[in-house]
Amino acid sequence: MHSKMFLLGQIILKKKVMYHRAMHFGLTHSSVVACSQELDVLLNQYQEIN
């Protein structure tokens, strides 16, 4: 249960970081794309738990 809550927190944080980078750099900037890929990994990990 703790790892699920930890992952949820990481997902929420990663979404916020990605949003702010997108607003600052634009959607296609490499740092936004990298953040999106990291978010995908976190979401996949969360799905595996469920």
PDB file of N, CA, C and O in Angstrom:
ATOM      1  N   MET A   1       0.816  -1.204   0.000  1.00  0.00           N
ATOM      2  CA  MET A   1       0.000   0.000   0.000  1.00  0.00           C
ATOM      3  C   MET A   1       0.858   1.265   0.000  1.00  0.00           C
ATOM      4  O   MET A   1       0.529   2.229  -0.640  1.00  0.00           O
ATOM      5  N   HIS A   2       1.978   1.219   0.730  1.00  0.00           N
ATOM      6  CA  HIS A   2       2.842   2.396   0.787  1.00  0.00           C
ATOM      7  C   HIS A   2       3.438   2.723  -0.573  1.00  0.00           C
ATOM      8  O   HIS A   2       3.552   3.891  -0.937  1.00  0.00           O
ATOM      9  N   SER A   3       3.823   1.688  -1.313  1.00  0.00           N
ATOM     10  CA  SER A   3       4.428   1.940  -2.623  1.00  0.00           C
ATOM     11  C   SER A   3       3.395   2.519  -3.590  1.00  0.00           C
ATOM     12  O   SER A   3       3.731   3.339  -4.439  1.00  0.00           O
ATOM     13  N   LYS A   4       2.145   2.118  -3.449  1.00  0.00           N
ATOM     14  CA  LYS A   4       1.076   2.656  -4.295  1.00  0.00           C
ATOM     15  C   LYS A   4       0.877   4.151  -4.009  1.00  0.00           C
ATOM     16  O   LYS A   4       0.781   4.951  -4.937  1.00  0.00           O
ATOM     17  N   MET A   5       0.853   4.511  -2.733  1.00  0.00           N
ATOM     18  CA  MET A   5       0.688   5.919  -2.354  1.00  0.00           C
ATOM     19  C   MET A   5       1.913   6.735  -2.779  1.00  0.00           C
ATOM     20  O   MET A   5       1.776   7.870  -3.229  1.00  0.00           O
ATOM     21  N   PHE A   6       3.093   6.148  -2.630  1.00  0.00           N
ATOM     22  CA  PHE A   6       4.318   6.824  -3.051  1.00  0.00           C
ATOM     23  C   PHE A   6       4.276   7.088  -4.554  1.00  0.00           C
ATOM     24  O   PHE A   6       4.587   8.196  -5.005  1.00  0.00           O
ATOM     25  N   LEU A   7       3.881   6.076  -5.324  1.00  0.00           N
ATOM     26  CA  LEU A   7       3.796   6.243  -6.776  1.00  0.00           C
ATOM     27  C   LEU A   7       2.784   7.317  -7.156  1.00  0.00           C
ATOM     28  O   LEU A   7       3.033   8.117  -8.061  1.00  0.00           O
ATOM     29  N   LEU A   8       1.644   7.335  -6.469  1.00  0.00           N
ATOM     30  CA  LEU A   8       0.640   8.367  -6.746  1.00  0.00           C
ATOM     31  C   LEU A   8       1.222   9.762  -6.513  1.00  0.00           C
ATOM     32  O   LEU A   8       0.996  10.674  -7.311  1.00  0.00           O
ATOM     33  N   GLY A   9       1.973   9.918  -5.447  1.00  0.00           N
ATOM     34  CA  GLY A   9       2.616  11.197  -5.175  1.00  0.00           C
ATOM     35  C   GLY A   9       3.625  11.565  -6.248  1.00  0.00           C
ATOM     36  O   GLY A   9       3.686  12.723  -6.680  1.00  0.00           O
ATOM     37  N   GLN A  10       4.389  10.583  -6.697  1.00  0.00           N
ATOM     38  CA  GLN A  10       5.372  10.812  -7.757  1.00  0.00           C
ATOM     39  C   GLN A  10       4.679  11.193  -9.071  1.00  0.00           C
ATOM     40  O   GLN A  10       5.169  12.048  -9.803  1.00  0.00           O
ATOM     41  N   ILE A  11       3.563  10.541  -9.353  1.00  0.00           N
ATOM     42  CA  ILE A  11       2.806  10.830 -10.575  1.00  0.00           C
ATOM     43  C   ILE A  11       2.280  12.258 -10.546  1.00  0.00           C
ATOM     44  O   ILE A  11       2.415  13.009 -11.525  1.00  0.00           O
ATOM     45  N   ILE A  12       1.702  12.657  -9.422  1.00  0.00           N
ATOM     46  CA  ILE A  12       1.167  14.019  -9.296  1.00  0.00           C
ATOM     47  C   ILE A  12       2.273  15.049  -9.440  1.00  0.00           C
ATOM     48  O   ILE A  12       2.116  16.050 -10.164  1.00  0.00           O
ATOM     49  N   LEU A  13       3.402  14.796  -8.791  1.00  0.00           N
ATOM     50  CA  LEU A  13       4.536  15.718  -8.893  1.00  0.00           C
ATOM     51  C   LEU A  13       5.065  15.800 -10.321  1.00  0.00           C
ATOM     52  O   LEU A  13       5.328  16.892 -10.837  1.00  0.00           O
ATOM     53  N   LYS A  14       5.200  14.650 -10.978  1.00  0.00           N
ATOM     54  CA  LYS A  14       5.732  14.625 -12.350  1.00  0.00           C
ATOM     55  C   LYS A  14       4.803  15.370 -13.302  1.00  0.00           C
ATOM     56  O   LYS A  14       5.251  16.079 -14.208  1.00  0.00           O
ATOM     57  N   LYS A  15       3.490  15.236 -13.101  1.00  0.00           N
ATOM     58  CA  LYS A  15       2.525  15.967 -13.930  1.00  0.00           C
ATOM     59  C   LYS A  15       2.695  17.472 -13.771  1.00  0.00           C
ATOM     60  O   LYS A  15       2.651  18.215 -14.753  1.00  0.00           O
ATOM     61  N   LYS A  16       2.891  17.917 -12.540  1.00  0.00           N
ATOM     62  CA  LYS A  16       3.075  19.346 -12.280  1.00  0.00           C
ATOM     63  C   LYS A  16       4.344  19.862 -12.933  1.00  0.00           C
ATOM     64  O   LYS A  16       4.348  20.933 -13.546  1.00  0.00           O
ATOM     65  N   VAL A  17       5.424  19.096 -12.800  1.00  0.00           N
ATOM     66  CA  VAL A  17       6.701  19.487 -13.407  1.00  0.00           C
ATOM     67  C   VAL A  17       6.546  19.568 -14.920  1.00  0.00           C
ATOM     68  O   VAL A  17       6.983  20.539 -15.555  1.00  0.00           O
ATOM     69  N   MET A  18       5.910  18.564 -15.507  1.00  0.00           N
ATOM     70  CA  MET A  18       5.723  18.540 -16.958  1.00  0.00           C
ATOM     71  C   MET A  18       4.882  19.734 -17.420  1.00  0.00           C
ATOM     72  O   MET A  18       5.201  20.377 -18.422  1.00  0.00           O
ATOM     73  N   TYR A  19       3.822  20.024 -16.692  1.00  0.00           N
ATOM     74  CA  TYR A  19       2.960  21.158 -17.037  1.00  0.00           C
ATOM     75  C   TYR A  19       3.751  22.465 -17.034  1.00  0.00           C
ATOM     76  O   TYR A  19       3.671  23.249 -17.979  1.00  0.00           O
ATOM     77  N   HIS A  20       4.532  22.685 -15.976  1.00  0.00           N
ATOM     78  CA  HIS A  20       5.302  23.931 -15.877  1.00  0.00           C
ATOM     79  C   HIS A  20       6.372  24.022 -16.964  1.00  0.00           C
ATOM     80  O   HIS A  20       6.584  25.098 -17.537  1.00  0.00           O
ATOM     81  N   ARG A  21       7.014  22.911 -17.261  1.00  0.00           N
ATOM     82  CA  ARG A  21       8.002  22.922 -18.348  1.00  0.00           C
ATOM     83  C   ARG A  21       7.331  23.205 -19.686  1.00  0.00           C
ATOM     84  O   ARG A  21       7.865  23.947 -20.516  1.00  0.00           O
ATOM     85  N   ALA A  22       6.169  22.617 -19.900  1.00  0.00           N
ATOM     86  CA  ALA A  22       5.447  22.835 -21.162  1.00  0.00           C
ATOM     87  C   ALA A  22       5.039  24.296 -21.307  1.00  0.00           C
ATOM     88  O   ALA A  22       5.114  24.864 -22.405  1.00  0.00           O
ATOM     89  N   MET A  23       4.615  24.904 -20.209  1.00  0.00           N
ATOM     90  CA  MET A  23       4.219  26.317 -20.259  1.00  0.00           C
ATOM     91  C   MET A  23       5.430  27.209 -20.538  1.00  0.00           C
ATOM     92  O   MET A  23       5.308  28.221 -21.216  1.00  0.00           O
ATOM     93  N   HIS A  24       6.578  26.810 -20.038  1.00  0.00           N
ATOM     94  CA  HIS A  24       7.782  27.632 -20.183  1.00  0.00           C
ATOM     95  C   HIS A  24       8.506  27.384 -21.500  1.00  0.00           C
ATOM     96  O   HIS A  24       8.941  28.330 -22.160  1.00  0.00           O
ATOM     97  N   PHE A  25       8.634  26.101 -21.898  1.00  0.00           N
ATOM     98  CA  PHE A  25       9.442  25.748 -23.067  1.00  0.00           C
ATOM     99  C   PHE A  25       8.627  25.385 -24.307  1.00  0.00           C
ATOM    100  O   PHE A  25       9.169  25.374 -25.407  1.00  0.00           O
ATOM    101  N   GLY A  26       7.366  25.010 -24.128  1.00  0.00           N
ATOM    102  CA  GLY A  26       6.556  24.524 -25.250  1.00  0.00           C
ATOM    103  C   GLY A  26       6.465  23.006 -25.200  1.00  0.00           C
ATOM    104  O   GLY A  26       7.312  22.326 -24.620  1.00  0.00           O
ATOM    105  N   LEU A  27       5.419  22.484 -25.799  1.00  0.00           N
ATOM    106  CA  LEU A  27       5.113  21.057 -25.696  1.00  0.00           C
ATOM    107  C   LEU A  27       6.153  20.138 -26.324  1.00  0.00           C
ATOM    108  O   LEU A  27       6.300  18.998 -25.902  1.00  0.00           O
ATOM    109  N   THR A  28       6.870  20.605 -27.318  1.00  0.00           N
ATOM    110  CA  THR A  28       7.788  19.730 -28.035  1.00  0.00           C
ATOM    111  C   THR A  28       9.238  19.828 -27.548  1.00  0.00           C
ATOM    112  O   THR A  28      10.114  19.161 -28.105  1.00  0.00           O
ATOM    113  N   HIS A  29       9.479  20.624 -26.532  1.00  0.00           N
ATOM    114  CA  HIS A  29      10.841  20.760 -26.000  1.00  0.00           C
ATOM    115  C   HIS A  29      11.316  19.422 -25.429  1.00  0.00           C
ATOM    116  O   HIS A  29      10.538  18.656 -24.862  1.00  0.00           O
ATOM    117  N   SER A  30      12.593  19.159 -25.574  1.00  0.00           N
ATOM    118  CA  SER A  30      13.138  17.861 -25.159  1.00  0.00           C
ATOM    119  C   SER A  30      12.937  17.579 -23.669  1.00  0.00           C
ATOM    120  O   SER A  30      12.709  16.432 -23.281  1.00  0.00           O
ATOM    121  N   SER A  31      12.987  18.598 -22.834  1.00  0.00           N
ATOM    122  CA  SER A  31      12.793  18.368 -21.398  1.00  0.00           C
ATOM    123  C   SER A  31      11.344  17.992 -21.081  1.00  0.00           C
ATOM    124  O   SER A  31      11.086  17.222 -20.153  1.00  0.00           O
ATOM    125  N   VAL A  32      10.404  18.515 -21.873  1.00  0.00           N
ATOM    126  CA  VAL A  32       8.988  18.167 -21.693  1.00  0.00           C
ATOM    127  C   VAL A  32       8.743  16.738 -22.163  1.00  0.00           C
ATOM    128  O   VAL A  32       8.047  15.958 -21.499  1.00  0.00           O
ATOM    129  N   VAL A  33       9.329  16.382 -23.288  1.00  0.00           N
ATOM    130  CA  VAL A  33       9.187  15.027 -23.816  1.00  0.00           C
ATOM    131  C   VAL A  33       9.798  14.017 -22.838  1.00  0.00           C
ATOM    132  O   VAL A  33       9.198  12.974 -22.548  1.00  0.00           O
ATOM    133  N   ALA A  34      10.959  14.326 -22.298  1.00  0.00           N
ATOM    134  CA  ALA A  34      11.610  13.431 -21.335  1.00  0.00           C
ATOM    135  C   ALA A  34      10.746  13.278 -20.083  1.00  0.00           C
ATOM    136  O   ALA A  34      10.589  12.162 -19.562  1.00  0.00           O
ATOM    137  N   CYS A  35      10.176  14.360 -19.628  1.00  0.00           N
ATOM    138  CA  CYS A  35       9.306  14.320 -18.454  1.00  0.00           C
ATOM    139  C   CYS A  35       8.065  13.470 -18.742  1.00  0.00           C
ATOM    140  O   CYS A  35       7.623  12.694 -17.890  1.00  0.00           O
ATOM    141  N   SER A  36       7.530  13.598 -19.926  1.00  0.00           N
ATOM    142  CA  SER A  36       6.373  12.793 -20.329  1.00  0.00           C
ATOM    143  C   SER A  36       6.713  11.305 -20.341  1.00  0.00           C
ATOM    144  O   SER A  36       5.910  10.473 -19.895  1.00  0.00           O
ATOM    145  N   GLN A  37       7.893  10.984 -20.812  1.00  0.00           N
ATOM    146  CA  GLN A  37       8.323   9.586 -20.827  1.00  0.00           C
ATOM    147  C   GLN A  37       8.511   9.052 -19.408  1.00  0.00           C
ATOM    148  O   GLN A  37       8.146   7.904 -19.111  1.00  0.00           O
ATOM    149  N   GLU A  38       9.039   9.878 -18.529  1.00  0.00           N
ATOM    150  CA  GLU A  38       9.184   9.478 -17.132  1.00  0.00           C
ATOM    151  C   GLU A  38       7.810   9.263 -16.492  1.00  0.00           C
ATOM    152  O   GLU A  38       7.623   8.326 -15.708  1.00  0.00           O
ATOM    153  N   LEU A  39       6.863  10.121 -16.844  1.00  0.00           N
ATOM    154  CA  LEU A  39       5.498   9.966 -16.341  1.00  0.00           C
ATOM    155  C   LEU A  39       4.884   8.665 -16.844  1.00  0.00           C
ATOM    156  O   LEU A  39       4.206   7.955 -16.087  1.00  0.00           O
ATOM    157  N   ASP A  40       5.139   8.328 -18.089  1.00  0.00           N
ATOM    158  CA  ASP A  40       4.649   7.059 -18.641  1.00  0.00           C
ATOM    159  C   ASP A  40       5.156   5.864 -17.835  1.00  0.00           C
ATOM    160  O   ASP A  40       4.402   4.937 -17.547  1.00  0.00           O
ATOM    161  N   VAL A  41       6.422   5.899 -17.464  1.00  0.00           N
ATOM    162  CA  VAL A  41       7.005   4.810 -16.678  1.00  0.00           C
ATOM    163  C   VAL A  41       6.295   4.709 -15.325  1.00  0.00           C
ATOM    164  O   VAL A  41       5.922   3.614 -14.882  1.00  0.00           O
ATOM    165  N   LEU A  42       6.096   5.842 -14.675  1.00  0.00           N
ATOM    166  CA  LEU A  42       5.410   5.847 -13.386  1.00  0.00           C
ATOM    167  C   LEU A  42       3.982   5.322 -13.510  1.00  0.00           C
ATOM    168  O   LEU A  42       3.525   4.538 -12.671  1.00  0.00           O
ATOM    169  N   LEU A  43       3.288   5.744 -14.553  1.00  0.00           N
ATOM    170  CA  LEU A  43       1.912   5.280 -14.765  1.00  0.00           C
ATOM    171  C   LEU A  43       1.865   3.780 -15.028  1.00  0.00           C
ATOM    172  O   LEU A  43       0.967   3.087 -14.536  1.00  0.00           O
ATOM    173  N   ASN A  44       2.825   3.283 -15.781  1.00  0.00           N
ATOM    174  CA  ASN A  44       2.889   1.841 -16.037  1.00  0.00           C
ATOM    175  C   ASN A  44       3.152   1.071 -14.743  1.00  0.00           C
ATOM    176  O   ASN A  44       2.551   0.018 -14.505  1.00  0.00           O
ATOM    177  N   GLN A  45       4.030   1.588 -13.911  1.00  0.00           N
ATOM    178  CA  GLN A  45       4.306   0.944 -12.623  1.00  0.00           C
ATOM    179  C   GLN A  45       3.053   0.927 -11.758  1.00  0.00           C
ATOM    180  O   GLN A  45       2.753  -0.062 -11.095  1.00  0.00           O
ATOM    181  N   TYR A  46       2.311   2.030 -11.779  1.00  0.00           N
ATOM    182  CA  TYR A  46       1.087   2.115 -10.987  1.00  0.00           C
ATOM    183  C   TYR A  46       0.055   1.095 -11.499  1.00  0.00           C
ATOM    184  O   TYR A  46      -0.616   0.444 -10.709  1.00  0.00           O
ATOM    185  N   GLN A  47      -0.038   0.972 -12.811  1.00  0.00           N
ATOM    186  CA  GLN A  47      -0.977   0.017 -13.400  1.00  0.00           C
ATOM    187  C   GLN A  47      -0.635  -1.425 -13.012  1.00  0.00           C
ATOM    188  O   GLN A  47      -1.518  -2.239 -12.791  1.00  0.00           O
ATOM    189  N   GLU A  48       0.646  -1.715 -12.926  1.00  0.00           N
ATOM    190  CA  GLU A  48       1.079  -3.062 -12.554  1.00  0.00           C
ATOM    191  C   GLU A  48       0.646  -3.407 -11.130  1.00  0.00           C
ATOM    192  O   GLU A  48       0.334  -4.566 -10.838  1.00  0.00           O
ATOM    193  N   ILE A  49       0.644  -2.411 -10.252  1.00  0.00           N
ATOM    194  CA  ILE A  49       0.223  -2.637  -8.867  1.00  0.00           C
ATOM    195  C   ILE A  49      -1.269  -2.947  -8.806  1.00  0.00           C
ATOM    196  O   ILE A  49      -1.710  -3.796  -8.041  1.00  0.00           O
ATOM    197  N   ASN A  50      -2.038  -2.248  -9.625  1.00  0.00           N
ATOM    198  CA  ASN A  50      -3.481  -2.458  -9.636  1.00  0.00           C
ATOM    199  C   ASN A  50      -3.740  -3.673 -10.441  1.00  0.00           C
ATOM    200  O   ASN A  50      -4.452  -4.398 -10.589  1.00  0.00           O
TER     201      ASN A  50
END
